[in-house]
Amino acid sequence: MSHATIKDIAKYLSVSTATVSRALSGDKNIRSETRDKVLEAAQLLGYKSNPVGKNLQSGRTNTVGVIIPEIVTPFFLRIVEGIQDVLYAKGLKVIIAQSGEDPVRERENLQMLDRFMVDGIIIGLAHKDKNRDEYLRLMNEGIPMVFYDRKPSGIDVTQVLVDDYMKTFFLIEHLIRSGRKKIAHVKAPSYMYSSAERLRGYKDALAKFKLPFEESWVVECSGMGYEDGKNAFRVLQERGVGFDAIFAFTDTVAIGGMNYLHRQGIRIPEDVAVASFSGTEISEIVHPSLTTVEQPRFKMGQACAELILEKIKDPSTPIRTIVMDAELKYRESTEGVTF
């Protein structure tokens, strides 16, 4: 259904389009009788203003694009809530796109947001290497960008992260101090920067306690879902490495793996302790509840929004990295572990 235009109102009232436009914009030089007639005709004809068109006159659309890698887990949705909390209060709207962990779709999303002329883009990457040329193109064309949770390799960008390395190190250290000596790791796909950082923290914690690093104790997940976790835990069991603890890259992977262990008659935590990284709501509602590194997702979103506002206001703002603190949450899946 097409909507009436300013030209339609002008024709209906036999006045100029300039008169209609000024009346609709609240120009004080327009007589009140004329303004009332224009507003009445606009309602009668079903006229709707075009806020994007108005904003474009000032070079702004008052919209920000947000790209999330996936919606399988609640992790990124909480970040979006934090972004909206700040931007909506400032009168900016959010356009949300999902890449599905696919760099091709991510590129299409970036180009779509470019065509929509958003004032800035906040993005969680699908791949650390694949779309660097597109990020650089957009930034060189003056579109502010802020990256969160995952960082691209090889370029300097404004970003909001947590210290994946240190928090993993502390979590593995605590497991070792409790007496767990054969700690397996289910890592994320290697295209994620945070995957490498968490693996490094895992290795260094083992080295601190002079425990050997065994390649057979590490399995790379094909994705971030429950089924991926189940498959990864199955691979570890089939290798016969005799693990007494598993550190999984993210909560969904850990929970999928825990379900698999339950079906195999393996007790958690009596036989195997399970720990994770993310701190999503699901870590508290599963049984046993999951020990995890809880990231401040809402605050991460708020920080992303503040940074994009800063860069929209002043494109020359220096590149910044905000590293936020995360909290280790010890729950039933490592019960009996002494911290």
Short mmCIF file of C-alpha atoms in Angstrom, two decimals:
data_model
loop_
_atom_site.label_atom_id
_atom_site.label_comp_id
_atom_site.label_asym_id
_atom_site.label_seq_id
_atom_site.Cartn_x
_atom_site.Cartn_y
_atom_site.Cartn_z
CA MET A 1 0.00 0.00 0.00
CA SER A 2 1.50 3.36 -1.05
CA HIS A 3 1.28 6.35 1.29
CA ALA A 4 0.29 9.89 0.40
CA THR A 5 3.12 12.29 -0.35
CA ILE A 6 3.61 16.02 0.18
CA LYS A 7 2.70 16.47 -3.49
CA ASP A 8 -0.62 14.66 -2.91
CA ILE A 9 -1.48 16.99 -0.03
CA ALA A 10 -0.50 20.05 -2.06
CA LYS A 11 -2.70 18.93 -4.95
CA TYR A 12 -5.62 18.17 -2.62
CA LEU A 13 -5.45 21.65 -1.04
CA SER A 14 -4.37 23.51 -4.21
CA VAL A 15 -1.30 24.94 -2.50
CA SER A 16 2.43 24.63 -3.19
CA THR A 17 4.53 21.72 -1.96
CA ALA A 18 6.72 24.28 -0.17
CA THR A 19 3.73 25.44 1.86
CA VAL A 20 2.84 21.87 2.81
CA SER A 21 6.43 21.05 3.74
CA ARG A 22 6.75 24.15 5.93
CA ALA A 23 3.42 23.46 7.62
CA LEU A 24 4.37 19.86 8.39
CA SER A 25 7.73 20.92 9.81
CA GLY A 26 6.05 23.41 12.18
CA ASP A 27 7.33 26.56 10.49
CA LYS A 28 6.09 29.48 12.63
CA ASN A 29 5.72 31.70 9.54
CA ILE A 30 2.84 29.54 8.27
CA ARG A 31 -0.58 30.81 9.29
CA SER A 32 -2.29 28.62 11.88
CA GLU A 33 -5.35 28.14 9.62
CA THR A 34 -3.15 26.86 6.81
CA ARG A 35 -1.19 24.58 9.14
CA ASP A 36 -4.43 23.11 10.52
CA LYS A 37 -5.73 22.43 7.01
CA VAL A 38 -2.48 20.75 6.01
CA LEU A 39 -2.43 18.55 9.11
CA GLU A 40 -6.08 17.61 8.60
CA ALA A 41 -5.46 16.71 4.96
CA ALA A 42 -2.34 14.74 5.90
CA GLN A 43 -4.36 12.62 8.33
CA LEU A 44 -7.21 12.20 5.87
CA LEU A 45 -4.94 11.10 3.03
CA GLY A 46 -2.78 8.83 5.22
CA TYR A 47 0.44 10.81 4.95
CA LYS A 48 3.41 9.51 6.96
CA SER A 49 6.61 11.48 7.43
CA ASN A 50 9.93 9.99 6.38
CA PRO A 51 12.33 10.42 9.32
CA VAL A 52 15.22 8.89 7.35
CA GLY A 53 14.80 11.46 4.62
CA LYS A 54 14.72 14.28 7.16
CA ASN A 55 17.81 13.02 8.93
CA LEU A 56 19.70 12.63 5.66
CA GLN A 57 19.44 16.38 5.20
CA SER A 58 21.76 16.70 8.18
CA GLY A 59 23.97 13.80 7.05
CA ARG A 60 22.65 11.43 9.74
CA THR A 61 20.11 8.61 9.81
CA ASN A 62 20.20 8.17 13.61
CA THR A 63 20.58 4.43 13.13
CA VAL A 64 23.36 2.05 14.15
CA GLY A 65 23.85 -1.41 12.67
CA VAL A 66 24.64 -4.31 15.00
CA ILE A 67 25.89 -7.64 13.64
CA ILE A 68 25.81 -10.72 15.89
CA PRO A 69 27.48 -14.02 14.95
CA GLU A 70 24.68 -16.33 16.08
CA ILE A 71 21.44 -16.62 18.03
CA VAL A 72 21.85 -20.24 19.18
CA THR A 73 22.99 -19.02 22.59
CA PRO A 74 21.76 -16.09 24.70
CA PHE A 75 25.27 -14.66 24.88
CA PHE A 76 25.02 -12.04 22.14
CA LEU A 77 21.41 -11.08 22.82
CA ARG A 78 22.39 -9.66 26.21
CA ILE A 79 25.08 -7.57 24.54
CA VAL A 80 22.45 -6.20 22.13
CA GLU A 81 20.28 -5.25 25.11
CA GLY A 82 23.18 -3.22 26.52
CA ILE A 83 23.69 -1.49 23.17
CA GLN A 84 20.01 -0.61 22.89
CA ASP A 85 19.92 0.64 26.48
CA VAL A 86 22.39 3.41 25.62
CA LEU A 87 21.47 4.19 22.02
CA TYR A 88 17.70 4.36 22.50
CA ALA A 89 18.19 6.88 25.31
CA LYS A 90 20.11 9.03 22.82
CA GLY A 91 17.39 8.79 20.17
CA LEU A 92 19.20 6.29 17.94
CA LYS A 93 17.59 3.13 16.59
CA VAL A 94 19.30 -0.22 16.09
CA ILE A 95 19.25 -2.44 13.00
CA ILE A 96 20.21 -6.01 13.97
CA ALA A 97 21.66 -8.53 11.52
CA GLN A 98 22.90 -12.07 12.13
CA SER A 99 25.80 -13.62 10.23
CA GLY A 100 25.22 -17.21 11.36
CA GLU A 101 29.01 -17.56 11.81
CA ASP A 102 29.26 -17.23 8.02
CA PRO A 103 31.78 -14.67 6.66
CA VAL A 104 29.90 -14.46 3.35
CA ARG A 105 26.66 -13.55 5.08
CA GLU A 106 28.54 -11.17 7.36
CA ARG A 107 29.91 -9.37 4.30
CA GLU A 108 26.39 -9.12 2.85
CA ASN A 109 25.18 -7.69 6.17
CA LEU A 110 27.93 -5.09 6.15
CA GLN A 111 27.08 -4.04 2.63
CA MET A 112 23.37 -3.90 3.47
CA LEU A 113 24.04 -1.64 6.45
CA ASP A 114 26.23 0.53 4.23
CA ARG A 115 23.35 0.92 1.76
CA PHE A 116 21.03 1.82 4.63
CA MET A 117 23.49 4.59 5.46
CA VAL A 118 23.76 3.74 9.15
CA ASP A 119 25.74 6.17 11.27
CA GLY A 120 27.96 3.40 12.62
CA ILE A 121 28.39 -0.37 12.89
CA ILE A 122 28.97 -2.55 15.99
CA ILE A 123 30.09 -6.06 15.05
CA GLY A 124 30.92 -9.44 16.55
CA LEU A 125 32.98 -11.23 13.92
CA ALA A 126 32.20 -14.47 12.16
CA HIS A 127 35.88 -14.95 11.22
CA LYS A 128 39.03 -13.14 12.32
CA ASP A 129 40.57 -13.03 8.83
CA LYS A 130 37.93 -13.20 6.11
CA ASN A 131 36.48 -9.67 5.84
CA ARG A 132 39.37 -7.42 6.81
CA ASP A 133 39.26 -5.66 3.43
CA GLU A 134 35.57 -4.84 3.95
CA TYR A 135 36.16 -3.46 7.46
CA LEU A 136 38.95 -1.27 6.12
CA ARG A 137 36.84 -0.07 3.20
CA LEU A 138 33.99 0.97 5.47
CA MET A 139 36.24 2.70 7.97
CA ASN A 140 38.16 4.48 5.19
CA GLU A 141 34.83 5.73 3.85
CA GLY A 142 34.10 7.29 7.22
CA ILE A 143 31.75 4.71 8.78
CA PRO A 144 32.63 4.31 12.47
CA MET A 145 33.04 0.69 13.61
CA VAL A 146 33.33 -0.93 17.02
CA PHE A 147 34.20 -4.63 17.44
CA TYR A 148 33.16 -6.70 20.44
CA ASP A 149 34.05 -10.09 21.98
CA ARG A 150 36.02 -11.14 18.90
CA LYS A 151 38.76 -9.13 17.23
CA PRO A 152 40.01 -9.16 13.63
CA SER A 153 43.62 -10.09 13.00
CA GLY A 154 46.07 -7.75 11.34
CA ILE A 155 44.24 -4.42 11.80
CA ASP A 156 43.88 -1.93 14.66
CA VAL A 157 40.26 -1.31 15.62
CA THR A 158 38.21 0.07 18.47
CA GLN A 159 36.99 -2.92 20.48
CA VAL A 160 35.43 -4.21 23.69
CA LEU A 161 36.83 -7.50 25.02
CA VAL A 162 37.47 -9.52 28.15
CA ASP A 163 40.83 -11.01 29.05
CA ASP A 164 40.25 -14.52 27.68
CA TYR A 165 43.81 -15.59 28.45
CA MET A 166 44.01 -14.64 32.14
CA LYS A 167 40.52 -15.81 33.09
CA THR A 168 41.15 -19.17 31.46
CA PHE A 169 44.51 -19.39 33.21
CA PHE A 170 42.90 -18.77 36.62
CA LEU A 171 40.12 -21.30 35.98
CA ILE A 172 42.55 -24.05 34.95
CA GLU A 173 44.85 -23.16 37.86
CA HIS A 174 42.02 -23.66 40.32
CA LEU A 175 41.09 -27.00 38.81
CA ILE A 176 44.70 -28.15 39.10
CA ARG A 177 45.03 -26.98 42.71
CA SER A 178 41.94 -29.07 43.50
CA GLY A 179 43.71 -32.22 42.36
CA ARG A 180 42.47 -32.46 38.77
CA LYS A 181 45.50 -33.44 36.68
CA LYS A 182 44.06 -34.63 33.39
CA ILE A 183 42.15 -31.61 32.13
CA ALA A 184 40.89 -31.84 28.57
CA HIS A 185 39.91 -28.80 26.51
CA VAL A 186 37.13 -28.43 23.95
CA LYS A 187 38.20 -25.40 21.96
CA ALA A 188 36.36 -23.19 19.51
CA PRO A 189 37.11 -23.21 15.78
CA SER A 190 40.53 -21.72 15.07
CA TYR A 191 39.06 -18.80 13.12
CA MET A 192 38.13 -17.15 16.44
CA TYR A 193 40.81 -15.02 18.08
CA SER A 194 39.44 -15.82 21.55
CA SER A 195 39.85 -19.53 20.86
CA ALA A 196 43.60 -19.11 20.57
CA GLU A 197 43.73 -16.96 23.72
CA ARG A 198 41.83 -19.47 25.82
CA LEU A 199 43.98 -22.32 24.52
CA ARG A 200 47.08 -20.31 25.46
CA GLY A 201 45.75 -19.76 28.98
CA TYR A 202 45.02 -23.48 29.28
CA LYS A 203 48.52 -24.45 28.14
CA ASP A 204 50.30 -21.94 30.37
CA ALA A 205 48.38 -23.03 33.45
CA LEU A 206 49.44 -26.63 32.80
CA ALA A 207 53.04 -25.51 32.33
CA LYS A 208 53.03 -23.56 35.61
CA PHE A 209 52.29 -26.79 37.46
CA LYS A 210 54.66 -28.81 35.28
CA LEU A 211 51.84 -30.85 33.79
CA PRO A 212 52.40 -32.01 30.22
CA PHE A 213 50.31 -30.63 27.38
CA GLU A 214 48.84 -33.47 25.36
CA GLU A 215 47.46 -32.79 21.88
CA SER A 216 45.04 -35.69 22.32
CA TRP A 217 43.41 -33.84 25.23
CA VAL A 218 42.27 -30.98 22.92
CA VAL A 219 39.31 -31.24 20.56
CA GLU A 220 38.18 -28.48 18.23
CA CYS A 221 34.43 -27.95 17.98
CA SER A 222 32.85 -27.47 14.56
CA GLY A 223 30.40 -24.95 16.04
CA MET A 224 29.00 -23.43 19.22
CA GLY A 225 25.80 -25.46 19.68
CA TYR A 226 24.74 -28.24 22.06
CA GLU A 227 25.20 -30.91 19.39
CA ASP A 228 28.73 -29.67 18.74
CA GLY A 229 29.54 -30.07 22.43
CA LYS A 230 28.09 -33.56 22.54
CA ASN A 231 30.16 -34.62 19.55
CA ALA A 232 33.36 -33.10 20.96
CA PHE A 233 32.95 -34.83 24.34
CA ARG A 234 32.30 -38.10 22.54
CA VAL A 235 35.57 -37.72 20.63
CA LEU A 236 37.46 -37.16 23.88
CA GLN A 237 35.94 -40.27 25.43
CA GLU A 238 36.66 -42.38 22.36
CA ARG A 239 40.31 -41.32 22.49
CA GLY A 240 40.53 -42.94 25.92
CA VAL A 241 42.62 -40.16 27.46
CA GLY A 242 41.17 -40.72 30.94
CA PHE A 243 40.35 -37.08 31.67
CA ASP A 244 39.12 -36.01 35.11
CA ALA A 245 38.03 -32.51 34.04
CA ILE A 246 36.96 -30.73 30.85
CA PHE A 247 37.20 -27.04 30.10
CA ALA A 248 34.82 -26.11 27.27
CA PHE A 249 35.03 -22.94 25.18
CA THR A 250 31.46 -21.84 25.87
CA ASP A 251 28.43 -22.76 27.97
CA THR A 252 26.35 -24.35 25.21
CA VAL A 253 29.23 -26.61 24.22
CA ALA A 254 29.79 -27.58 27.86
CA ILE A 255 26.10 -28.34 28.46
CA GLY A 256 25.81 -30.41 25.29
CA GLY A 257 28.84 -32.37 26.47
CA MET A 258 27.47 -32.77 29.99
CA ASN A 259 24.30 -34.30 28.57
CA TYR A 260 26.44 -36.77 26.66
CA LEU A 261 28.41 -37.71 29.79
CA HIS A 262 25.19 -38.23 31.74
CA ARG A 263 23.96 -40.70 29.11
CA GLN A 264 27.25 -42.58 29.38
CA GLY A 265 26.80 -42.98 33.13
CA ILE A 266 29.66 -40.60 33.90
CA ARG A 267 29.01 -38.57 37.05
CA ILE A 268 29.56 -34.82 37.20
CA PRO A 269 31.54 -33.74 39.13
CA GLU A 270 32.43 -36.99 40.93
CA ASP A 271 34.04 -38.57 37.87
CA VAL A 272 34.60 -35.52 35.68
CA ALA A 273 34.47 -31.83 36.58
CA VAL A 274 33.20 -29.53 33.84
CA ALA A 275 33.93 -25.82 33.50
CA SER A 276 33.22 -23.30 30.81
CA PHE A 277 33.44 -19.69 29.62
CA SER A 278 30.56 -17.23 28.88
CA GLY A 279 28.39 -17.00 31.97
CA THR A 280 25.03 -17.09 30.20
CA GLU A 281 21.77 -17.68 32.05
CA ILE A 282 21.66 -21.32 31.03
CA SER A 283 24.75 -22.07 33.13
CA GLU A 284 22.65 -21.67 36.29
CA ILE A 285 19.54 -23.61 35.25
CA VAL A 286 21.15 -26.87 34.12
CA HIS A 287 21.82 -29.74 36.51
CA PRO A 288 24.38 -29.73 37.87
CA SER A 289 24.80 -25.98 37.56
CA LEU A 290 27.84 -25.07 35.49
CA THR A 291 31.07 -23.50 36.69
CA THR A 292 31.92 -20.75 34.22
CA VAL A 293 33.65 -17.45 33.55
CA GLU A 294 30.85 -14.90 33.55
CA GLN A 295 31.37 -12.07 31.09
CA PRO A 296 29.62 -8.72 31.78
CA ARG A 297 27.62 -8.92 28.56
CA PHE A 298 25.16 -6.08 29.23
CA LYS A 299 27.99 -3.75 30.25
CA MET A 300 29.96 -4.83 27.18
CA GLY A 301 27.02 -3.73 25.04
CA GLN A 302 26.79 -0.42 26.87
CA ALA A 303 30.52 0.17 26.35
CA CYS A 304 30.16 -0.60 22.62
CA ALA A 305 27.34 1.92 22.35
CA GLU A 306 29.31 4.63 24.16
CA LEU A 307 32.27 4.06 21.86
CA ILE A 308 30.18 4.22 18.68
CA LEU A 309 28.53 7.44 19.88
CA GLU A 310 31.98 8.85 20.54
CA LYS A 311 33.18 7.96 17.05
CA ILE A 312 29.99 9.22 15.36
CA LYS A 313 30.42 12.59 17.09
CA ASP A 314 34.12 12.80 16.29
CA PRO A 315 35.45 10.41 13.60
CA SER A 316 39.01 11.40 14.50
CA THR A 317 38.67 9.79 17.95
CA PRO A 318 41.73 7.58 18.54
CA ILE A 319 41.39 3.80 18.39
CA ARG A 320 40.58 2.38 21.82
CA THR A 321 40.47 -1.07 23.39
CA ILE A 322 38.35 -1.63 26.48
CA VAL A 323 39.14 -4.83 28.38
CA MET A 324 36.35 -5.59 30.82
CA ASP A 325 36.61 -7.76 33.90
CA ALA A 326 34.91 -11.15 34.00
CA GLU A 327 33.98 -13.11 37.10
CA LEU A 328 34.69 -16.76 37.83
CA LYS A 329 31.52 -18.48 39.02
CA TYR A 330 32.08 -21.78 40.82
CA ARG A 331 29.05 -24.08 40.81
CA GLU A 332 27.99 -27.71 41.18
CA SER A 333 29.76 -29.03 38.05
CA THR A 334 33.04 -28.65 39.95
CA GLU A 335 31.60 -29.31 43.41
CA GLY A 336 34.22 -30.63 45.73
CA VAL A 337 36.88 -28.60 43.99
CA THR A 338 38.65 -26.51 46.61
CA PHE A 339 39.25 -22.91 45.62
#
